[in-house]
């Protein structure tokens, strides 16, 4: 577990994920009503909370590869496949 005085050691990955070098792994996420925090001593982990009805159609071409956009279009059996894939990428 990291201590309050360790916060000054906060660094960021190339993707902007915060971490504390040589410490416990953690991930945070929030939306309008929920805050989530996950910790692991062994795993590099990520979490992401999104509103079920949030849409990111406007920027999907910037965020997703062509293969991912095709996957979103053709996986209609998954409820909101765009959010399904986005939460995995974001985490």
PDB file of N, CA and C in Angstrom:
ATOM      1  N   UNK A   1       0.857  -1.187   0.000  1.00  0.00           N
ATOM      2  CA  UNK A   1       0.000   0.000   0.000  1.00  0.00           C
ATOM      3  C   UNK A   1       0.893   1.237   0.000  1.00  0.00           C
ATOM      4  N   UNK A   2       0.466   2.277  -0.713  1.00  0.00           N
ATOM      5  CA  UNK A   2       1.255   3.491  -0.697  1.00  0.00           C
ATOM      6  C   UNK A   2       0.725   4.440   0.373  1.00  0.00           C
ATOM      7  N   UNK A   3       1.612   5.267   0.861  1.00  0.00           N
ATOM      8  CA  UNK A   3       1.274   6.203   1.921  1.00  0.00           C
ATOM      9  C   UNK A   3       1.071   7.593   1.349  1.00  0.00           C
ATOM     10  N   UNK A   4       0.453   8.456   2.133  1.00  0.00           N
ATOM     11  CA  UNK A   4       0.172   9.812   1.672  1.00  0.00           C
ATOM     12  C   UNK A   4       1.434  10.521   1.189  1.00  0.00           C
ATOM     13  N   UNK A   5       2.560  10.297   1.860  1.00  0.00           N
ATOM     14  CA  UNK A   5       3.800  10.969   1.449  1.00  0.00           C
ATOM     15  C   UNK A   5       4.347  10.429   0.121  1.00  0.00           C
ATOM     16  N   UNK A   6       3.828   9.283  -0.345  1.00  0.00           N
ATOM     17  CA  UNK A   6       4.252   8.725  -1.620  1.00  0.00           C
ATOM     18  C   UNK A   6       3.607   9.430  -2.813  1.00  0.00           C
ATOM     19  N   UNK A   7       2.567  10.217  -2.592  1.00  0.00           N
ATOM     20  CA  UNK A   7       1.836  10.853  -3.691  1.00  0.00           C
ATOM     21  C   UNK A   7       2.768  11.710  -4.549  1.00  0.00           C
ATOM     22  N   UNK A   8       3.772  12.316  -3.961  1.00  0.00           N
ATOM     23  CA  UNK A   8       4.700  13.133  -4.756  1.00  0.00           C
ATOM     24  C   UNK A   8       5.496  12.284  -5.746  1.00  0.00           C
ATOM     25  N   UNK A   9       5.468  10.978  -5.599  1.00  0.00           N
ATOM     26  CA  UNK A   9       6.167  10.073  -6.499  1.00  0.00           C
ATOM     27  C   UNK A   9       5.326   9.684  -7.708  1.00  0.00           C
ATOM     28  N   UNK A  10       4.127  10.223  -7.807  1.00  0.00           N
ATOM     29  CA  UNK A  10       3.208   9.863  -8.880  1.00  0.00           C
ATOM     30  C   UNK A  10       3.834  10.155 -10.239  1.00  0.00           C
ATOM     31  N   UNK A  11       3.830   9.143 -11.095  1.00  0.00           N
ATOM     32  CA  UNK A  11       4.321   9.273 -12.467  1.00  0.00           C
ATOM     33  C   UNK A  11       3.192   8.862 -13.408  1.00  0.00           C
ATOM     34  N   UNK A  12       3.414   9.033 -14.702  1.00  0.00           N
ATOM     35  CA  UNK A  12       2.389   8.709 -15.696  1.00  0.00           C
ATOM     36  C   UNK A  12       2.989   7.893 -16.830  1.00  0.00           C
ATOM     37  N   UNK A  13       2.221   6.887 -17.301  1.00  0.00           N
ATOM     38  CA  UNK A  13       2.650   6.111 -18.460  1.00  0.00           C
ATOM     39  C   UNK A  13       2.519   6.965 -19.711  1.00  0.00           C
ATOM     40  N   UNK A  14       2.971   6.434 -20.838  1.00  0.00           N
ATOM     41  CA  UNK A  14       2.833   7.144 -22.115  1.00  0.00           C
ATOM     42  C   UNK A  14       1.373   7.368 -22.485  1.00  0.00           C
ATOM     43  N   UNK A  15       0.473   6.559 -21.900  1.00  0.00           N
ATOM     44  CA  UNK A  15      -0.963   6.695 -22.167  1.00  0.00           C
ATOM     45  C   UNK A  15      -1.666   7.561 -21.136  1.00  0.00           C
ATOM     46  N   UNK A  16      -0.923   8.122 -20.185  1.00  0.00           N
ATOM     47  CA  UNK A  16      -1.501   9.020 -19.193  1.00  0.00           C
ATOM     48  C   UNK A  16      -2.011   8.347 -17.933  1.00  0.00           C
ATOM     49  N   UNK A  17      -1.782   7.035 -17.778  1.00  0.00           N
ATOM     50  CA  UNK A  17      -2.237   6.335 -16.579  1.00  0.00           C
ATOM     51  C   UNK A  17      -1.277   6.633 -15.428  1.00  0.00           C
ATOM     52  N   UNK A  18      -1.800   7.085 -14.285  1.00  0.00           N
ATOM     53  CA  UNK A  18      -0.921   7.383 -13.140  1.00  0.00           C
ATOM     54  C   UNK A  18      -0.422   6.104 -12.475  1.00  0.00           C
ATOM     55  N   UNK A  19       0.790   6.166 -11.943  1.00  0.00           N
ATOM     56  CA  UNK A  19       1.344   5.057 -11.175  1.00  0.00           C
ATOM     57  C   UNK A  19       2.400   5.583 -10.216  1.00  0.00           C
ATOM     58  N   UNK A  20       2.704   4.783  -9.227  1.00  0.00           N
ATOM     59  CA  UNK A  20       3.775   5.088  -8.283  1.00  0.00           C
ATOM     60  C   UNK A  20       4.844   4.031  -8.500  1.00  0.00           C
ATOM     61  N   UNK A  21       6.026   4.423  -8.977  1.00  0.00           N
ATOM     62  CA  UNK A  21       7.074   3.438  -9.262  1.00  0.00           C
ATOM     63  C   UNK A  21       7.396   2.586  -8.030  1.00  0.00           C
ATOM     64  N   UNK A  22       7.592   1.291  -8.269  1.00  0.00           N
ATOM     65  CA  UNK A  22       7.968   0.334  -7.226  1.00  0.00           C
ATOM     66  C   UNK A  22       6.960   0.277  -6.087  1.00  0.00           C
ATOM     67  N   UNK A  23       5.701   0.400  -6.404  1.00  0.00           N
ATOM     68  CA  UNK A  23       4.652   0.381  -5.389  1.00  0.00           C
ATOM     69  C   UNK A  23       3.510  -0.502  -5.888  1.00  0.00           C
ATOM     70  N   UNK A  24       2.425  -0.504  -5.159  1.00  0.00           N
ATOM     71  CA  UNK A  24       1.239  -1.280  -5.513  1.00  0.00           C
ATOM     72  C   UNK A  24       0.619  -0.729  -6.794  1.00  0.00           C
ATOM     73  N   UNK A  25       0.069  -1.614  -7.621  1.00  0.00           N
ATOM     74  CA  UNK A  25      -0.626  -1.199  -8.843  1.00  0.00           C
ATOM     75  C   UNK A  25      -2.033  -0.727  -8.484  1.00  0.00           C
ATOM     76  N   UNK A  26      -2.498   0.321  -9.167  1.00  0.00           N
ATOM     77  CA  UNK A  26      -3.843   0.819  -8.909  1.00  0.00           C
ATOM     78  C   UNK A  26      -4.436   1.420 -10.164  1.00  0.00           C
ATOM     79  N   UNK A  27      -5.744   1.518 -10.167  1.00  0.00           N
ATOM     80  CA  UNK A  27      -6.462   2.151 -11.261  1.00  0.00           C
ATOM     81  C   UNK A  27      -7.702   2.815 -10.683  1.00  0.00           C
ATOM     82  N   UNK A  28      -8.095   3.950 -11.239  1.00  0.00           N
ATOM     83  CA  UNK A  28      -9.289   4.658 -10.778  1.00  0.00           C
ATOM     84  C   UNK A  28     -10.156   5.025 -11.977  1.00  0.00           C
ATOM     85  N   UNK A  29     -11.437   5.184 -11.713  1.00  0.00           N
ATOM     86  CA  UNK A  29     -12.369   5.651 -12.736  1.00  0.00           C
ATOM     87  C   UNK A  29     -13.579   6.249 -12.034  1.00  0.00           C
ATOM     88  N   UNK A  30     -14.290   7.116 -12.737  1.00  0.00           N
ATOM     89  CA  UNK A  30     -15.515   7.696 -12.160  1.00  0.00           C
ATOM     90  C   UNK A  30     -16.434   8.155 -13.274  1.00  0.00           C
ATOM     91  N   UNK A  31     -17.691   8.286 -12.916  1.00  0.00           N
ATOM     92  CA  UNK A  31     -18.651   8.942 -13.800  1.00  0.00           C
ATOM     93  C   UNK A  31     -19.469   9.894 -12.932  1.00  0.00           C
ATOM     94  N   UNK A  32     -20.660  10.220 -13.349  1.00  0.00           N
ATOM     95  CA  UNK A  32     -21.451  11.208 -12.617  1.00  0.00           C
ATOM     96  C   UNK A  32     -21.844  10.755 -11.218  1.00  0.00           C
ATOM     97  N   UNK A  33     -21.972   9.444 -10.990  1.00  0.00           N
ATOM     98  CA  UNK A  33     -22.493   8.946  -9.712  1.00  0.00           C
ATOM     99  C   UNK A  33     -21.636   7.870  -9.041  1.00  0.00           C
ATOM    100  N   UNK A  34     -20.612   7.369  -9.712  1.00  0.00           N
ATOM    101  CA  UNK A  34     -19.835   6.249  -9.184  1.00  0.00           C
ATOM    102  C   UNK A  34     -18.345   6.557  -9.226  1.00  0.00           C
ATOM    103  N   UNK A  35     -17.646   6.130  -8.189  1.00  0.00           N
ATOM    104  CA  UNK A  35     -16.187   6.175  -8.159  1.00  0.00           C
ATOM    105  C   UNK A  35     -15.705   4.750  -7.906  1.00  0.00           C
ATOM    106  N   UNK A  36     -14.719   4.305  -8.684  1.00  0.00           N
ATOM    107  CA  UNK A  36     -14.173   2.966  -8.501  1.00  0.00           C
ATOM    108  C   UNK A  36     -12.655   3.050  -8.383  1.00  0.00           C
ATOM    109  N   UNK A  37     -12.099   2.254  -7.491  1.00  0.00           N
ATOM    110  CA  UNK A  37     -10.658   2.161  -7.313  1.00  0.00           C
ATOM    111  C   UNK A  37     -10.309   0.685  -7.190  1.00  0.00           C
ATOM    112  N   UNK A  38      -9.285   0.252  -7.899  1.00  0.00           N
ATOM    113  CA  UNK A  38      -8.834  -1.135  -7.820  1.00  0.00           C
ATOM    114  C   UNK A  38      -7.346  -1.140  -7.481  1.00  0.00           C
ATOM    115  N   UNK A  39      -6.938  -2.104  -6.659  1.00  0.00           N
ATOM    116  CA  UNK A  39      -5.548  -2.255  -6.252  1.00  0.00           C
ATOM    117  C   UNK A  39      -5.095  -3.684  -6.493  1.00  0.00           C
ATOM    118  N   UNK A  40      -3.820  -3.863  -6.817  1.00  0.00           N
ATOM    119  CA  UNK A  40      -3.250  -5.194  -6.949  1.00  0.00           C
ATOM    120  C   UNK A  40      -1.769  -5.136  -6.609  1.00  0.00           C
ATOM    121  N   UNK A  41      -1.310  -6.120  -5.853  1.00  0.00           N
ATOM    122  CA  UNK A  41       0.121  -6.198  -5.564  1.00  0.00           C
ATOM    123  C   UNK A  41       0.883  -6.872  -6.694  1.00  0.00           C
ATOM    124  N   UNK A  42       0.189  -7.625  -7.555  1.00  0.00           N
ATOM    125  CA  UNK A  42       0.869  -8.402  -8.586  1.00  0.00           C
ATOM    126  C   UNK A  42       0.505  -8.009 -10.009  1.00  0.00           C
ATOM    127  N   UNK A  43      -0.769  -7.680 -10.265  1.00  0.00           N
ATOM    128  CA  UNK A  43      -1.229  -7.454 -11.625  1.00  0.00           C
ATOM    129  C   UNK A  43      -1.198  -5.988 -12.018  1.00  0.00           C
ATOM    130  N   UNK A  44      -0.836  -5.722 -13.270  1.00  0.00           N
ATOM    131  CA  UNK A  44      -1.039  -4.406 -13.843  1.00  0.00           C
ATOM    132  C   UNK A  44      -2.494  -4.386 -14.291  1.00  0.00           C
ATOM    133  N   UNK A  45      -3.311  -3.542 -13.716  1.00  0.00           N
ATOM    134  CA  UNK A  45      -4.745  -3.599 -13.964  1.00  0.00           C
ATOM    135  C   UNK A  45      -5.299  -2.265 -14.404  1.00  0.00           C
ATOM    136  N   UNK A  46      -6.516  -2.307 -14.901  1.00  0.00           N
ATOM    137  CA  UNK A  46      -7.202  -1.096 -15.310  1.00  0.00           C
ATOM    138  C   UNK A  46      -8.695  -1.275 -15.156  1.00  0.00           C
ATOM    139  N   UNK A  47      -9.387  -0.200 -14.767  1.00  0.00           N
ATOM    140  CA  UNK A  47     -10.843  -0.209 -14.681  1.00  0.00           C
ATOM    141  C   UNK A  47     -11.373   1.017 -15.402  1.00  0.00           C
ATOM    142  N   UNK A  48     -12.605   0.926 -15.853  1.00  0.00           N
ATOM    143  CA  UNK A  48     -13.234   2.071 -16.497  1.00  0.00           C
ATOM    144  C   UNK A  48     -14.732   1.990 -16.284  1.00  0.00           C
ATOM    145  N   UNK A  49     -15.325   3.090 -15.908  1.00  0.00           N
ATOM    146  CA  UNK A  49     -16.775   3.195 -15.737  1.00  0.00           C
ATOM    147  C   UNK A  49     -17.283   4.152 -16.805  1.00  0.00           C
ATOM    148  N   UNK A  50     -18.287   3.737 -17.514  1.00  0.00           N
ATOM    149  CA  UNK A  50     -18.916   4.588 -18.523  1.00  0.00           C
ATOM    150  C   UNK A  50     -20.417   4.540 -18.333  1.00  0.00           C
ATOM    151  N   UNK A  51     -21.076   5.614 -18.671  1.00  0.00           N
ATOM    152  CA  UNK A  51     -22.524   5.630 -18.678  1.00  0.00           C
ATOM    153  C   UNK A  51     -23.002   4.707 -19.796  1.00  0.00           C
ATOM    154  N   UNK A  52     -23.994   3.904 -19.499  1.00  0.00           N
ATOM    155  CA  UNK A  52     -24.486   2.919 -20.463  1.00  0.00           C
ATOM    156  C   UNK A  52     -24.955   3.567 -21.765  1.00  0.00           C
ATOM    157  N   UNK A  53     -25.437   4.764 -21.690  1.00  0.00           N
ATOM    158  CA  UNK A  53     -26.003   5.416 -22.870  1.00  0.00           C
ATOM    159  C   UNK A  53     -25.094   6.486 -23.456  1.00  0.00           C
ATOM    160  N   UNK A  54     -23.889   6.613 -22.933  1.00  0.00           N
ATOM    161  CA  UNK A  54     -22.958   7.605 -23.470  1.00  0.00           C
ATOM    162  C   UNK A  54     -22.538   7.192 -24.880  1.00  0.00           C
ATOM    163  N   UNK A  55     -22.416   8.161 -25.739  1.00  0.00           N
ATOM    164  CA  UNK A  55     -21.994   7.856 -27.103  1.00  0.00           C
ATOM    165  C   UNK A  55     -20.733   8.637 -27.433  1.00  0.00           C
ATOM    166  N   UNK A  56     -19.844   7.986 -28.137  1.00  0.00           N
ATOM    167  CA  UNK A  56     -18.626   8.660 -28.571  1.00  0.00           C
ATOM    168  C   UNK A  56     -18.483   8.544 -30.087  1.00  0.00           C
ATOM    169  N   UNK A  57     -19.623   8.449 -30.764  1.00  0.00           N
ATOM    170  CA  UNK A  57     -19.628   8.291 -32.221  1.00  0.00           C
ATOM    171  C   UNK A  57     -18.826   9.382 -32.934  1.00  0.00           C
ATOM    172  N   UNK A  58     -18.851  10.592 -32.411  1.00  0.00           N
ATOM    173  CA  UNK A  58     -18.202  11.723 -33.074  1.00  0.00           C
ATOM    174  C   UNK A  58     -16.695  11.513 -33.200  1.00  0.00           C
ATOM    175  N   UNK A  59     -16.082  10.893 -32.187  1.00  0.00           N
ATOM    176  CA  UNK A  59     -14.630  10.732 -32.208  1.00  0.00           C
ATOM    177  C   UNK A  59     -14.188   9.285 -32.403  1.00  0.00           C
ATOM    178  N   UNK A  60     -15.118   8.403 -32.758  1.00  0.00           N
ATOM    179  CA  UNK A  60     -14.758   6.986 -32.868  1.00  0.00           C
ATOM    180  C   UNK A  60     -13.661   6.745 -33.905  1.00  0.00           C
ATOM    181  N   UNK A  61     -13.621   7.523 -34.982  1.00  0.00           N
ATOM    182  CA  UNK A  61     -12.602   7.322 -36.006  1.00  0.00           C
ATOM    183  C   UNK A  61     -11.203   7.672 -35.505  1.00  0.00           C
ATOM    184  N   UNK A  62     -11.116   8.499 -34.494  1.00  0.00           N
ATOM    185  CA  UNK A  62      -9.822   8.851 -33.908  1.00  0.00           C
ATOM    186  C   UNK A  62      -9.397   7.796 -32.891  1.00  0.00           C
ATOM    187  N   UNK A  63     -10.342   7.263 -32.148  1.00  0.00           N
ATOM    188  CA  UNK A  63     -10.066   6.344 -31.052  1.00  0.00           C
ATOM    189  C   UNK A  63      -9.840   4.916 -31.521  1.00  0.00           C
ATOM    190  N   UNK A  64     -10.618   4.464 -32.504  1.00  0.00           N
ATOM    191  CA  UNK A  64     -10.610   3.066 -32.904  1.00  0.00           C
ATOM    192  C   UNK A  64      -9.913   2.849 -34.241  1.00  0.00           C
ATOM    193  N   UNK A  65      -9.304   1.678 -34.383  1.00  0.00           N
ATOM    194  CA  UNK A  65      -8.710   1.282 -35.656  1.00  0.00           C
ATOM    195  C   UNK A  65      -9.845   0.870 -36.605  1.00  0.00           C
ATOM    196  N   UNK A  66      -9.527   0.698 -37.879  1.00  0.00           N
ATOM    197  CA  UNK A  66     -10.540   0.252 -38.839  1.00  0.00           C
ATOM    198  C   UNK A  66     -11.104  -1.113 -38.446  1.00  0.00           C
ATOM    199  N   UNK A  67     -10.241  -1.990 -37.971  1.00  0.00           N
ATOM    200  CA  UNK A  67     -10.692  -3.322 -37.547  1.00  0.00           C
ATOM    201  C   UNK A  67     -11.643  -3.224 -36.365  1.00  0.00           C
ATOM    202  N   UNK A  68     -11.355  -2.323 -35.436  1.00  0.00           N
ATOM    203  CA  UNK A  68     -12.226  -2.151 -34.280  1.00  0.00           C
ATOM    204  C   UNK A  68     -13.570  -1.553 -34.678  1.00  0.00           C
ATOM    205  N   UNK A  69     -13.571  -0.616 -35.608  1.00  0.00           N
ATOM    206  CA  UNK A  69     -14.836  -0.035 -36.086  1.00  0.00           C
ATOM    207  C   UNK A  69     -15.680  -1.113 -36.753  1.00  0.00           C
ATOM    208  N   UNK A  70     -15.049  -1.979 -37.554  1.00  0.00           N
ATOM    209  CA  UNK A  70     -15.784  -3.095 -38.156  1.00  0.00           C
ATOM    210  C   UNK A  70     -16.346  -4.015 -37.079  1.00  0.00           C
ATOM    211  N   UNK A  71     -15.545  -4.294 -36.047  1.00  0.00           N
ATOM    212  CA  UNK A  71     -15.997  -5.148 -34.948  1.00  0.00           C
ATOM    213  C   UNK A  71     -17.226  -4.533 -34.276  1.00  0.00           C
ATOM    214  N   UNK A  72     -17.200  -3.229 -34.048  1.00  0.00           N
ATOM    215  CA  UNK A  72     -18.335  -2.528 -33.433  1.00  0.00           C
ATOM    216  C   UNK A  72     -19.587  -2.656 -34.309  1.00  0.00           C
ATOM    217  N   UNK A  73     -19.425  -2.477 -35.616  1.00  0.00           N
ATOM    218  CA  UNK A  73     -20.563  -2.525 -36.539  1.00  0.00           C
ATOM    219  C   UNK A  73     -21.205  -3.903 -36.615  1.00  0.00           C
ATOM    220  N   UNK A  74     -20.393  -4.962 -36.508  1.00  0.00           N
ATOM    221  CA  UNK A  74     -20.902  -6.304 -36.766  1.00  0.00           C
ATOM    222  C   UNK A  74     -21.153  -7.138 -35.517  1.00  0.00           C
ATOM    223  N   UNK A  75     -20.931  -6.609 -34.331  1.00  0.00           N
ATOM    224  CA  UNK A  75     -21.207  -7.344 -33.096  1.00  0.00           C
ATOM    225  C   UNK A  75     -22.466  -6.802 -32.443  1.00  0.00           C
ATOM    226  N   UNK A  76     -23.555  -6.890 -33.178  1.00  0.00           N
ATOM    227  CA  UNK A  76     -24.826  -6.336 -32.716  1.00  0.00           C
ATOM    228  C   UNK A  76     -25.452  -7.158 -31.594  1.00  0.00           C
ATOM    229  N   UNK A  77     -24.962  -8.392 -31.380  1.00  0.00           N
ATOM    230  CA  UNK A  77     -25.507  -9.190 -30.275  1.00  0.00           C
ATOM    231  C   UNK A  77     -25.049  -8.670 -28.908  1.00  0.00           C
ATOM    232  N   UNK A  78     -24.015  -7.838 -28.901  1.00  0.00           N
ATOM    233  CA  UNK A  78     -23.536  -7.225 -27.664  1.00  0.00           C
ATOM    234  C   UNK A  78     -24.252  -5.890 -27.497  1.00  0.00           C
ATOM    235  N   UNK A  79     -24.823  -5.660 -26.314  1.00  0.00           N
ATOM    236  CA  UNK A  79     -25.489  -4.389 -26.058  1.00  0.00           C
ATOM    237  C   UNK A  79     -24.450  -3.269 -26.046  1.00  0.00           C
ATOM    238  N   UNK A  80     -24.619  -2.310 -26.915  1.00  0.00           N
ATOM    239  CA  UNK A  80     -23.731  -1.162 -27.073  1.00  0.00           C
ATOM    240  C   UNK A  80     -22.268  -1.603 -27.246  1.00  0.00           C
ATOM    241  N   UNK A  81     -21.936  -2.211 -28.384  1.00  0.00           N
ATOM    242  CA  UNK A  81     -20.568  -2.702 -28.595  1.00  0.00           C
ATOM    243  C   UNK A  81     -19.517  -1.598 -28.582  1.00  0.00           C
ATOM    244  N   UNK A  82     -19.896  -0.367 -28.932  1.00  0.00           N
ATOM    245  CA  UNK A  82     -18.949   0.742 -28.894  1.00  0.00           C
ATOM    246  C   UNK A  82     -18.474   0.975 -27.457  1.00  0.00           C
ATOM    247  N   UNK A  83     -19.396   1.036 -26.514  1.00  0.00           N
ATOM    248  CA  UNK A  83     -19.031   1.224 -25.108  1.00  0.00           C
ATOM    249  C   UNK A  83     -18.279   0.010 -24.584  1.00  0.00           C
ATOM    250  N   UNK A  84     -18.697  -1.177 -25.009  1.00  0.00           N
ATOM    251  CA  UNK A  84     -18.030  -2.414 -24.608  1.00  0.00           C
ATOM    252  C   UNK A  84     -16.538  -2.359 -24.949  1.00  0.00           C
ATOM    253  N   UNK A  85     -16.216  -1.982 -26.188  1.00  0.00           N
ATOM    254  CA  UNK A  85     -14.821  -1.910 -26.611  1.00  0.00           C
ATOM    255  C   UNK A  85     -14.109  -0.715 -25.992  1.00  0.00           C
ATOM    256  N   UNK A  86     -14.782   0.426 -25.924  1.00  0.00           N
ATOM    257  CA  UNK A  86     -14.168   1.636 -25.374  1.00  0.00           C
ATOM    258  C   UNK A  86     -13.716   1.429 -23.931  1.00  0.00           C
ATOM    259  N   UNK A  87     -14.540   0.793 -23.099  1.00  0.00           N
ATOM    260  CA  UNK A  87     -14.167   0.603 -21.692  1.00  0.00           C
ATOM    261  C   UNK A  87     -12.923  -0.265 -21.567  1.00  0.00           C
ATOM    262  N   UNK A  88     -12.747  -1.222 -22.452  1.00  0.00           N
ATOM    263  CA  UNK A  88     -11.560  -2.067 -22.420  1.00  0.00           C
ATOM    264  C   UNK A  88     -10.319  -1.276 -22.837  1.00  0.00           C
ATOM    265  N   UNK A  89     -10.465  -0.447 -23.846  1.00  0.00           N
ATOM    266  CA  UNK A  89      -9.324   0.377 -24.281  1.00  0.00           C
ATOM    267  C   UNK A  89      -8.968   1.423 -23.230  1.00  0.00           C
ATOM    268  N   UNK A  90      -9.976   2.047 -22.651  1.00  0.00           N
ATOM    269  CA  UNK A  90      -9.772   3.107 -21.674  1.00  0.00           C
ATOM    270  C   UNK A  90      -9.121   2.594 -20.402  1.00  0.00           C
ATOM    271  N   UNK A  91      -9.560   1.413 -19.954  1.00  0.00           N
ATOM    272  CA  UNK A  91      -8.989   0.836 -18.727  1.00  0.00           C
ATOM    273  C   UNK A  91      -7.531   0.488 -18.968  1.00  0.00           C
TER     274      UNK A  91
END
